[in-house]
Coordinates of C-alpha atoms and ligand atoms in Angstrom, one line a residue:
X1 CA -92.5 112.7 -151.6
X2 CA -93.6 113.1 -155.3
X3 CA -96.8 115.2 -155.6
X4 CA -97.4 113.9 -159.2
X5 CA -96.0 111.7 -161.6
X6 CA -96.7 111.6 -165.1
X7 CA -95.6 109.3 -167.6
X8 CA -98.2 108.7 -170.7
X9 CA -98.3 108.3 -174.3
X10 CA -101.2 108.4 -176.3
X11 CA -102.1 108.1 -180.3
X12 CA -104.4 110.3 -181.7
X13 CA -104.4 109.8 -185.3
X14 CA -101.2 111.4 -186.9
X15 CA -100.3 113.0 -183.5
X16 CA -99.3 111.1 -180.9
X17 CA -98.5 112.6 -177.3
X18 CA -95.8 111.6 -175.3
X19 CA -95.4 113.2 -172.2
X20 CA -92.9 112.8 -168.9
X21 CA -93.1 115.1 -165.7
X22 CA -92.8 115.1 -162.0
X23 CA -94.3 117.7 -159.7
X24 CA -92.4 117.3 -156.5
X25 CA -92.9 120.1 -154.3
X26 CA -96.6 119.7 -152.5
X27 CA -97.4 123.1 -153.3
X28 CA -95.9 123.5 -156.5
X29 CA -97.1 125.3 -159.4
X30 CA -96.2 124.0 -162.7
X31 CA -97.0 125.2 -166.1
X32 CA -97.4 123.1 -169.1
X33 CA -96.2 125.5 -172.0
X34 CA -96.4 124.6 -175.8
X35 CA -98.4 126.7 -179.2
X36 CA -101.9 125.7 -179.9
X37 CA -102.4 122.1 -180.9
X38 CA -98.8 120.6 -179.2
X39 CA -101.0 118.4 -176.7
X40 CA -101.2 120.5 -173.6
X41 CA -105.3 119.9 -173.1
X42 CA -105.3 116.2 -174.2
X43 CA -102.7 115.7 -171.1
X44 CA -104.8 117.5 -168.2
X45 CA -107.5 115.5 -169.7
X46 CA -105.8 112.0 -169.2
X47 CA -104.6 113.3 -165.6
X48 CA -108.5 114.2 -164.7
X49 CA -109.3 111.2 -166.3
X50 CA -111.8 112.2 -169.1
X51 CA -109.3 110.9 -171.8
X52 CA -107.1 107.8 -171.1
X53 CA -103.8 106.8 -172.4
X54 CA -102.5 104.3 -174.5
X55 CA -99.3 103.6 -171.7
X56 CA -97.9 104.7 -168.9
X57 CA -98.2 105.8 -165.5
X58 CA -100.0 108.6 -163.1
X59 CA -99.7 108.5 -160.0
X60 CA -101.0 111.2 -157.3
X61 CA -99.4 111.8 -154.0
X62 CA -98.4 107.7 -153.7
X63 CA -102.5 106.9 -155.3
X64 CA -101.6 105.0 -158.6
X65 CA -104.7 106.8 -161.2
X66 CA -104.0 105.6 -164.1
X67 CA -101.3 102.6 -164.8
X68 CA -101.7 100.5 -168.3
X69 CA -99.5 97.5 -166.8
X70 CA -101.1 97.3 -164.2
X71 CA -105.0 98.0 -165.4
X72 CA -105.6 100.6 -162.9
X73 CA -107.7 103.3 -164.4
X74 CA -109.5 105.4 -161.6
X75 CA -112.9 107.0 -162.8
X76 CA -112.3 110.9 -162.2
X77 CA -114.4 111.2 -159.3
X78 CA -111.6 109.0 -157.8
X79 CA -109.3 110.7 -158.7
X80 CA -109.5 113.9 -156.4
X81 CA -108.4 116.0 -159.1
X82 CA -109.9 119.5 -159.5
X83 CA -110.4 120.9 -163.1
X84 CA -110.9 124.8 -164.0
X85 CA -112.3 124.6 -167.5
X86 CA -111.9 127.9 -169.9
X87 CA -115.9 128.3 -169.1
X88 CA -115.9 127.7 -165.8
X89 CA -118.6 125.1 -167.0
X90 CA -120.7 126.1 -163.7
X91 CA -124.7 124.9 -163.9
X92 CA -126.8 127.5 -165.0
X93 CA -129.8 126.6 -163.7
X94 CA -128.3 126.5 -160.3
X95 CA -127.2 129.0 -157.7
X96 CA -124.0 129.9 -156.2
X97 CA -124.5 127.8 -153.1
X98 CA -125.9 124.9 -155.3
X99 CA -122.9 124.7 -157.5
X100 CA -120.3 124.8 -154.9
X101 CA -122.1 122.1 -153.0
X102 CA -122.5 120.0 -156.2
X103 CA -118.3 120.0 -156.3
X104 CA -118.7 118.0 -152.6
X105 CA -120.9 115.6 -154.4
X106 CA -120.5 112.3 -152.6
X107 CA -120.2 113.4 -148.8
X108 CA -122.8 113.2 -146.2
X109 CA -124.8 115.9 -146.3
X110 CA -123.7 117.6 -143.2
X111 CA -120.0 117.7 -145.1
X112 CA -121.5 119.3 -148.2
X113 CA -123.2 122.0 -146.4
X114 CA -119.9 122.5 -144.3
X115 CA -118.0 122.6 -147.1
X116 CA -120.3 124.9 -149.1
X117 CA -120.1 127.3 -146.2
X118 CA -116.3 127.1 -146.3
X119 CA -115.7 127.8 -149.6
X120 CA -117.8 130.3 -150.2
X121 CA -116.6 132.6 -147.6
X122 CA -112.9 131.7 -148.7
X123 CA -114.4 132.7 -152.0
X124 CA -115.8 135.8 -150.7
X125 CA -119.3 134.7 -152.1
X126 CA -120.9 135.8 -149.4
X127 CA -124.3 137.3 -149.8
X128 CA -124.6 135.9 -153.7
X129 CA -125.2 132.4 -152.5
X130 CA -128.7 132.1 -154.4
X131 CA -127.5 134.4 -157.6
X132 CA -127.5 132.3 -160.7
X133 CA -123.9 132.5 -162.9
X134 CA -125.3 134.7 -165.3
X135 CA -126.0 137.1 -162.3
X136 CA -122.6 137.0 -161.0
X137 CA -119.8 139.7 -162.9
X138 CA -116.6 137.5 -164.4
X139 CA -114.3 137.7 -161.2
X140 CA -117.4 136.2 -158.9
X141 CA -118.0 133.0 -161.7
X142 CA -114.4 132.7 -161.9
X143 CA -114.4 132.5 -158.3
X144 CA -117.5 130.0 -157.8
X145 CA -115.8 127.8 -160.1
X146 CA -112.9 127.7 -157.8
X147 CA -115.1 127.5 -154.8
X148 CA -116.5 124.0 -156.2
X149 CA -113.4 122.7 -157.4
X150 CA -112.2 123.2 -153.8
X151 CA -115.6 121.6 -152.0
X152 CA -114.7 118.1 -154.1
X153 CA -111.1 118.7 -151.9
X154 CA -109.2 118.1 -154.2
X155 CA -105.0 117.3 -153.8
X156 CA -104.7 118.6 -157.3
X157 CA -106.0 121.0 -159.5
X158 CA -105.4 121.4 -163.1
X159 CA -106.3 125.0 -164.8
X160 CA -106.5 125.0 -169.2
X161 CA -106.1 128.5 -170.4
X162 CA -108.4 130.3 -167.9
X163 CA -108.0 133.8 -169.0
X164 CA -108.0 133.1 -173.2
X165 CA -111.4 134.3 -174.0
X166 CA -110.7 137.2 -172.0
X167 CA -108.4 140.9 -173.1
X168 CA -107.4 143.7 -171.1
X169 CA -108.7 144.8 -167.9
X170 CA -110.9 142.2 -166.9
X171 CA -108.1 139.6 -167.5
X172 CA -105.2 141.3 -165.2
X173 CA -107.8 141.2 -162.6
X174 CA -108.8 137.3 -163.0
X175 CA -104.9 136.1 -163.0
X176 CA -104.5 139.0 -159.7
X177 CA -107.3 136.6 -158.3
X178 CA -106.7 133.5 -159.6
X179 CA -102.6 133.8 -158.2
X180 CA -104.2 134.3 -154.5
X181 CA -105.7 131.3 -154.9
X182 CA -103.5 129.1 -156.0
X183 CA -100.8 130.5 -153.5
X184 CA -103.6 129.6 -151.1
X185 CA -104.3 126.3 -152.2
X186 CA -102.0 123.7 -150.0
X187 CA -101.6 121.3 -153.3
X188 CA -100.1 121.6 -156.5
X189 CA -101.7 122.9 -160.1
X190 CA -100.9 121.9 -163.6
X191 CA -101.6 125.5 -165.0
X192 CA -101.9 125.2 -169.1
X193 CA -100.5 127.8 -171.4
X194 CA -99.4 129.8 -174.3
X195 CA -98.6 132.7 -172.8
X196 CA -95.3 132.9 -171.5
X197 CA -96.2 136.2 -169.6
X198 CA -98.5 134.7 -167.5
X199 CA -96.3 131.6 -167.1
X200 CA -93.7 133.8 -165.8
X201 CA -95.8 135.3 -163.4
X202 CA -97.9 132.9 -162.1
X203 CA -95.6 129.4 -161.9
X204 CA -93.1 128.0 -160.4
X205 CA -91.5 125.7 -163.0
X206 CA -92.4 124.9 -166.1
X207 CA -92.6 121.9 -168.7
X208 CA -92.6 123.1 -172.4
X209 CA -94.4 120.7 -175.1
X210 CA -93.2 120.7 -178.4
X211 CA -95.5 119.0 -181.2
X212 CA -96.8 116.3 -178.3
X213 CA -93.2 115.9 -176.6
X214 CA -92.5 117.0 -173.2
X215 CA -88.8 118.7 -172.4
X216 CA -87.0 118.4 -169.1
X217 CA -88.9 120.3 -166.5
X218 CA -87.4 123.7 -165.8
X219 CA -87.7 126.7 -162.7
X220 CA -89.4 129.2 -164.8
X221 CA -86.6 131.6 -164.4
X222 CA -84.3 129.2 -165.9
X223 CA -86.4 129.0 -169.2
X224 CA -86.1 132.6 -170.0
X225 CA -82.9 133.4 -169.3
X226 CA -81.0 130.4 -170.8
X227 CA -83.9 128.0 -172.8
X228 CA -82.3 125.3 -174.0
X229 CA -84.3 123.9 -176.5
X230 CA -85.7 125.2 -179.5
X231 CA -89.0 124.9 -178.9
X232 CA -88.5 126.3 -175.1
X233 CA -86.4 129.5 -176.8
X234 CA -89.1 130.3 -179.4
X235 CA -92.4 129.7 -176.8
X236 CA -90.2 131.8 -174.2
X237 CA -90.9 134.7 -177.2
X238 CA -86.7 134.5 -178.7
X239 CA -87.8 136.0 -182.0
X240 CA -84.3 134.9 -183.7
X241 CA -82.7 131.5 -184.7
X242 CA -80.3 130.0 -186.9
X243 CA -79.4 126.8 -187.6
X244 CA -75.8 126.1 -186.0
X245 CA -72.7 123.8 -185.1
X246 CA -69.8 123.9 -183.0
X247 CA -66.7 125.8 -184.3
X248 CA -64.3 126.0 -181.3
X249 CA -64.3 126.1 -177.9
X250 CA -67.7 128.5 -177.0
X251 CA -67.9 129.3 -181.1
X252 CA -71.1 128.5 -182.9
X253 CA -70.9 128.7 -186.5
X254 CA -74.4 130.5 -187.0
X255 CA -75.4 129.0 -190.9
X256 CA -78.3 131.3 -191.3
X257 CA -77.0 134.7 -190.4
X258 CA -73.4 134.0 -191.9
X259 CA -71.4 134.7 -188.8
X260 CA -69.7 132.4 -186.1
X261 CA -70.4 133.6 -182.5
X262 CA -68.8 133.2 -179.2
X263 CA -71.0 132.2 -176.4
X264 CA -70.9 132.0 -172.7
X265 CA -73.2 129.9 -172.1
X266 CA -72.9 126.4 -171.8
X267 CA -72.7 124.0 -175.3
X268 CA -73.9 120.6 -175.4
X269 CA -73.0 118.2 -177.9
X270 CA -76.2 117.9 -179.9
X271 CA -76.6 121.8 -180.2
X272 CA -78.7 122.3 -183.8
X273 CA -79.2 125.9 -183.8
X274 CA -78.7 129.2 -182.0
X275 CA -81.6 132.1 -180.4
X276 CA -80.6 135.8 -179.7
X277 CA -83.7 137.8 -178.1
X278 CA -84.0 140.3 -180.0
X279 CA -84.0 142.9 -177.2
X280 CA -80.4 141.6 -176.5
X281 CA -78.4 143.2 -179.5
X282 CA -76.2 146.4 -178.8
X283 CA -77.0 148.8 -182.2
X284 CA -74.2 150.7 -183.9
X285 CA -74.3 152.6 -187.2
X286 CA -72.2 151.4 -189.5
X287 CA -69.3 153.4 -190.0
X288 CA -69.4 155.2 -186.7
X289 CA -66.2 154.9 -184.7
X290 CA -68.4 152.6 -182.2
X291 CA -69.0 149.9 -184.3
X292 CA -65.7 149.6 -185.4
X293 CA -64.8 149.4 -181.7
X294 CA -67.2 146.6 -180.9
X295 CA -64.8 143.9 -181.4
X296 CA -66.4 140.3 -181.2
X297 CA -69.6 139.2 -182.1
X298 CA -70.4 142.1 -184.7
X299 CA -72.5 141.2 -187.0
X300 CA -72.7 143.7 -189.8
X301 CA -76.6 144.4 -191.6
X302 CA -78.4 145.7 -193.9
X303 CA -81.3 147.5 -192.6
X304 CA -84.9 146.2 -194.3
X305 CA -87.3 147.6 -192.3
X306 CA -88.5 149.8 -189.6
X307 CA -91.3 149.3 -187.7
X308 CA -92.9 151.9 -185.4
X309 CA -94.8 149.4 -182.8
X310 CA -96.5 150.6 -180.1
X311 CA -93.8 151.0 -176.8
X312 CA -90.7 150.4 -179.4
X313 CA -89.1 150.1 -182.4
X314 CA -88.5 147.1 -184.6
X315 CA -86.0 146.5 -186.9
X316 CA -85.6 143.7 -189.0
X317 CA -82.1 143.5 -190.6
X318 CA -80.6 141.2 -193.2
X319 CA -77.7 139.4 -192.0
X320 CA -74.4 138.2 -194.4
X321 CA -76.3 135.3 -194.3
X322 CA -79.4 136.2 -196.0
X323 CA -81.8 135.4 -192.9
X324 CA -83.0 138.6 -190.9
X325 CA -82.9 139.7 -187.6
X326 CA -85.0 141.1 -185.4
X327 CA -84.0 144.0 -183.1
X328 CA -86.1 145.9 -180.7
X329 CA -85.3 148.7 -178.9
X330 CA -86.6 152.2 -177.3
X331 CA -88.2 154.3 -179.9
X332 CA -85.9 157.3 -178.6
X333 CA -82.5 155.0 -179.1
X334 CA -83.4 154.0 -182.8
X335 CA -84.0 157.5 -183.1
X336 CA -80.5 158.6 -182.1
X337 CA -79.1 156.3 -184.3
X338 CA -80.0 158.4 -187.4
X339 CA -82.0 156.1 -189.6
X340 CA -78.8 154.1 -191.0
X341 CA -79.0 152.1 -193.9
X342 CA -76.0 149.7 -192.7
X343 CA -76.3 148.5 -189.0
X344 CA -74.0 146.6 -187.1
X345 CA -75.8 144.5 -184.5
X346 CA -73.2 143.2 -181.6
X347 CA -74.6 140.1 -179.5
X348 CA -72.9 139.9 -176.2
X349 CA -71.7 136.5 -175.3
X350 CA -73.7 136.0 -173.1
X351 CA -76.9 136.4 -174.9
X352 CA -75.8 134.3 -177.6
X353 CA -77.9 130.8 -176.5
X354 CA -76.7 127.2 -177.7
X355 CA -80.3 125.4 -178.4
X356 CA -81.5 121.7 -178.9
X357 CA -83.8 121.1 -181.7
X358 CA -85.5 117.8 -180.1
X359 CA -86.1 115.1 -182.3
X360 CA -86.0 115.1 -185.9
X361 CA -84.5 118.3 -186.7
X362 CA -87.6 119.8 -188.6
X363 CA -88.0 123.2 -187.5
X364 CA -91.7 124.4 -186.1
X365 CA -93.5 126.7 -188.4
X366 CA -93.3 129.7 -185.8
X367 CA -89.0 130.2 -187.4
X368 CA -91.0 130.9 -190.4
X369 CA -93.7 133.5 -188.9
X370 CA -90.8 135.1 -186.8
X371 CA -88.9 136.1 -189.7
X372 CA -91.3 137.7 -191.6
X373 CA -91.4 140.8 -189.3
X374 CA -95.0 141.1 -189.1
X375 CA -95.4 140.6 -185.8
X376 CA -98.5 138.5 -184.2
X377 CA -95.6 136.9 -182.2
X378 CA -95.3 138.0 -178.3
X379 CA -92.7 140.8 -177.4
X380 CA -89.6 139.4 -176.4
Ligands
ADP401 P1 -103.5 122.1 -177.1 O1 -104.4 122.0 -175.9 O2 -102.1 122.1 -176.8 O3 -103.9 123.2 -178.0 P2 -104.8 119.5 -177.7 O4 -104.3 118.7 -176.5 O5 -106.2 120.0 -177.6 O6 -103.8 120.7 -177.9 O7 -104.6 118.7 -179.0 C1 -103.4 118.1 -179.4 C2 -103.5 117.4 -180.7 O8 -104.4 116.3 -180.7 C3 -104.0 118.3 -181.8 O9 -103.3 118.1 -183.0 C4 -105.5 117.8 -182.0 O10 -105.9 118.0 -183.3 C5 -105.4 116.4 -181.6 N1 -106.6 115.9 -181.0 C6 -107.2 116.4 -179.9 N2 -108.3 115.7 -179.6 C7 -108.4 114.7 -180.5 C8 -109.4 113.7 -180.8 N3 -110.4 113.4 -179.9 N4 -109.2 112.9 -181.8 C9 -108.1 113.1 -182.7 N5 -107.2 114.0 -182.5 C10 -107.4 114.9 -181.4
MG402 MG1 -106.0 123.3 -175.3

């Protein structure tokens, strides 16, 4: 049976959301992946029911929420549909234990206490039940958040960028958290963000947005290792793309860089351009016996930059083309290579992945950043 079923548009102005996914297992995760600004909030919103759309359909394990044909629109307390704001957004004024008995709000009062009681020790809250929020460290709010969102029993919960105010330490331990929980949680999650890392780690599939448009849902494994759209290769962290058509049989003609390129992977009709991570390149010096040797997919550079990052190096390199690459390797290997001025850069086939530019071929601005070498974008 389908856990969730989404199928919404919405205008907002110039932007206008348009957004199609199913969530089938019961206790999947899914993340909803896409830069700032590309709708990702203004969709958990319609599913919680705080925002509603203009069309479409939601529907939660067989409950219709939201339906515009049909002019069923479920008030969110209907809707039994958790939501883990960025702030937690717990009541100040109120302790632990009446926080997570305000998330059972509606049940006899017996049921809230039992509740309460529950969730708190699943919570480990034990012994802070009358601490305010501000008295509680950032692990414990984090988890009396969760610890209300589960009194309301919800069938659904839907988590927007928990960790992004947060850096460092504090964070690894909120997502260590925050994963036992949601493995724990017998329903499915909507988990919202831009950070493929944490996608990776935490989901099981994933949905990418691209400028309010929803690709085809993908396992999360599948997105990094063969993306195929642009917006999925570029928000998966591929830090180089050209613009590309079919030139044979497995042969993309690669208009940025200059070069055509065989490729394993599969090519669909409509390909528009082509992504190399930039981790994926084998290096030769120009000149050396090796790069002669290399054969296929060679693509001969002129070095532009080096950039000493923190665990590597980066290189950016100017292709025949006129469009730079970016290649990143072990500081130690870039080292052995002698500091050349003329690189050849050799993309195994099989890295070399056919991409869909959805819609109206206009590229998003992060080709533009990526290029420029420096950096702000995640390693890739
Ligand atoms: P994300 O969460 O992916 O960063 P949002 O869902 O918050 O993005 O916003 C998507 C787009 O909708 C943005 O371009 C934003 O400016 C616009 N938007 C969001 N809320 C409103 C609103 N209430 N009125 C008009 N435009 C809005
Ligand atoms: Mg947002």
């Amino acid at each position: 049976m389908t856990t969730l079923e989404v199928d919404i548009t919405k205008r907002l102005g110039s932007f206008s959301l348009d957004v199609s996914f199913a969530i089938e297992r019961p206790d999947e995760i899914m993340a909803l992946l896409g830069p700032s600004g590309c709708g990702k909030s203004m969709t958990l919103k319609c599913i919680a029911g705080i925002e509603r759309p203009d069309s479409g359909r939601i529907v939660l394990g067989g409950r219709t929420l939201f339906d515009s044909s049909a002019h069923v629109d479920l008030p969110p307390q209907q809707r039994r549909v958790g939501y883990l704001f960025q702030s937690y957004a717990l009541f100040p004024t109120m302790t632990v234990e009446q926080n997570v008995r305000a998330g059972a709000a509606g049940a006899t009062r017996e049921e809230r206490s039992a509740r309460a009681a529950r969730e708190i020790a699943a919570m480990r809250l034990e012994g802070l039940e009358h601490r305010k929020p501000a008295q509680l460290s950032g692990g414990q709010q984090q988890r009396c958040a969760m610890a209300r969102i589960l009194a309301s029993d919800p069938e659904l919960i839907l988590l927007d960028e928990p960790f992004s105010a947060l850096d460092g330490y504090l964070r690894w331990q909120l997502e260590l958290e925050l994963t036992d929980v949601l493995r724990g949680f017998p329903g499915g999650a909507v988990y919202v963000s831009h950070n493929r890392d944490e996608v990776y780690r935490m989901c099981d599939t994933v949905c990418v947005l691209d400028r309010g448009r929803s690709d085809a849902k993908v396992g999360v494994r599948e997105l990094f290792a063969s993306p195929a759209t642009l917006a999925a290769a570029l928000i998966s962290g591929c830090k180089n793309v050209s613009r590309a058509r079919v030139a044979g049989p497995g042969l993309l003609m690669c208009d940025d860089w200059g070069v055509t390129l065989e490729t394993s992977l599969p090519v669909s009709e409509g390909v528009t351009h082509v992504g190399i991570r930039a981790h994926y390149f084998q290096a030769h010096a120009a000149g050396d016996g090796a790069a002669s040797a290399a054969g296929g997919n060679a693509i001969p550079c002129t070095v532009e930059r080096v950039i000493d990052s923190t665990f590597s190096t980066i290189v950016m390199a100017r292709t025949p083309g006129g469009a730079s690459l970016r290649y990143e390797c072990e500081k130690d290997a870039w080292a052995a290579l002698g500091n050349p001025a003329q690189l050849v850069l050799v993309a195994p086939p099989q890295t070399v992945m056919p991409l869909v530019s959805a819609g109206n071929g206009e590229t998003p601005d992060a080709i533009t950043l990526d290029n420029t070498g420096k950096g702000g974008a995640p390693r890739a």
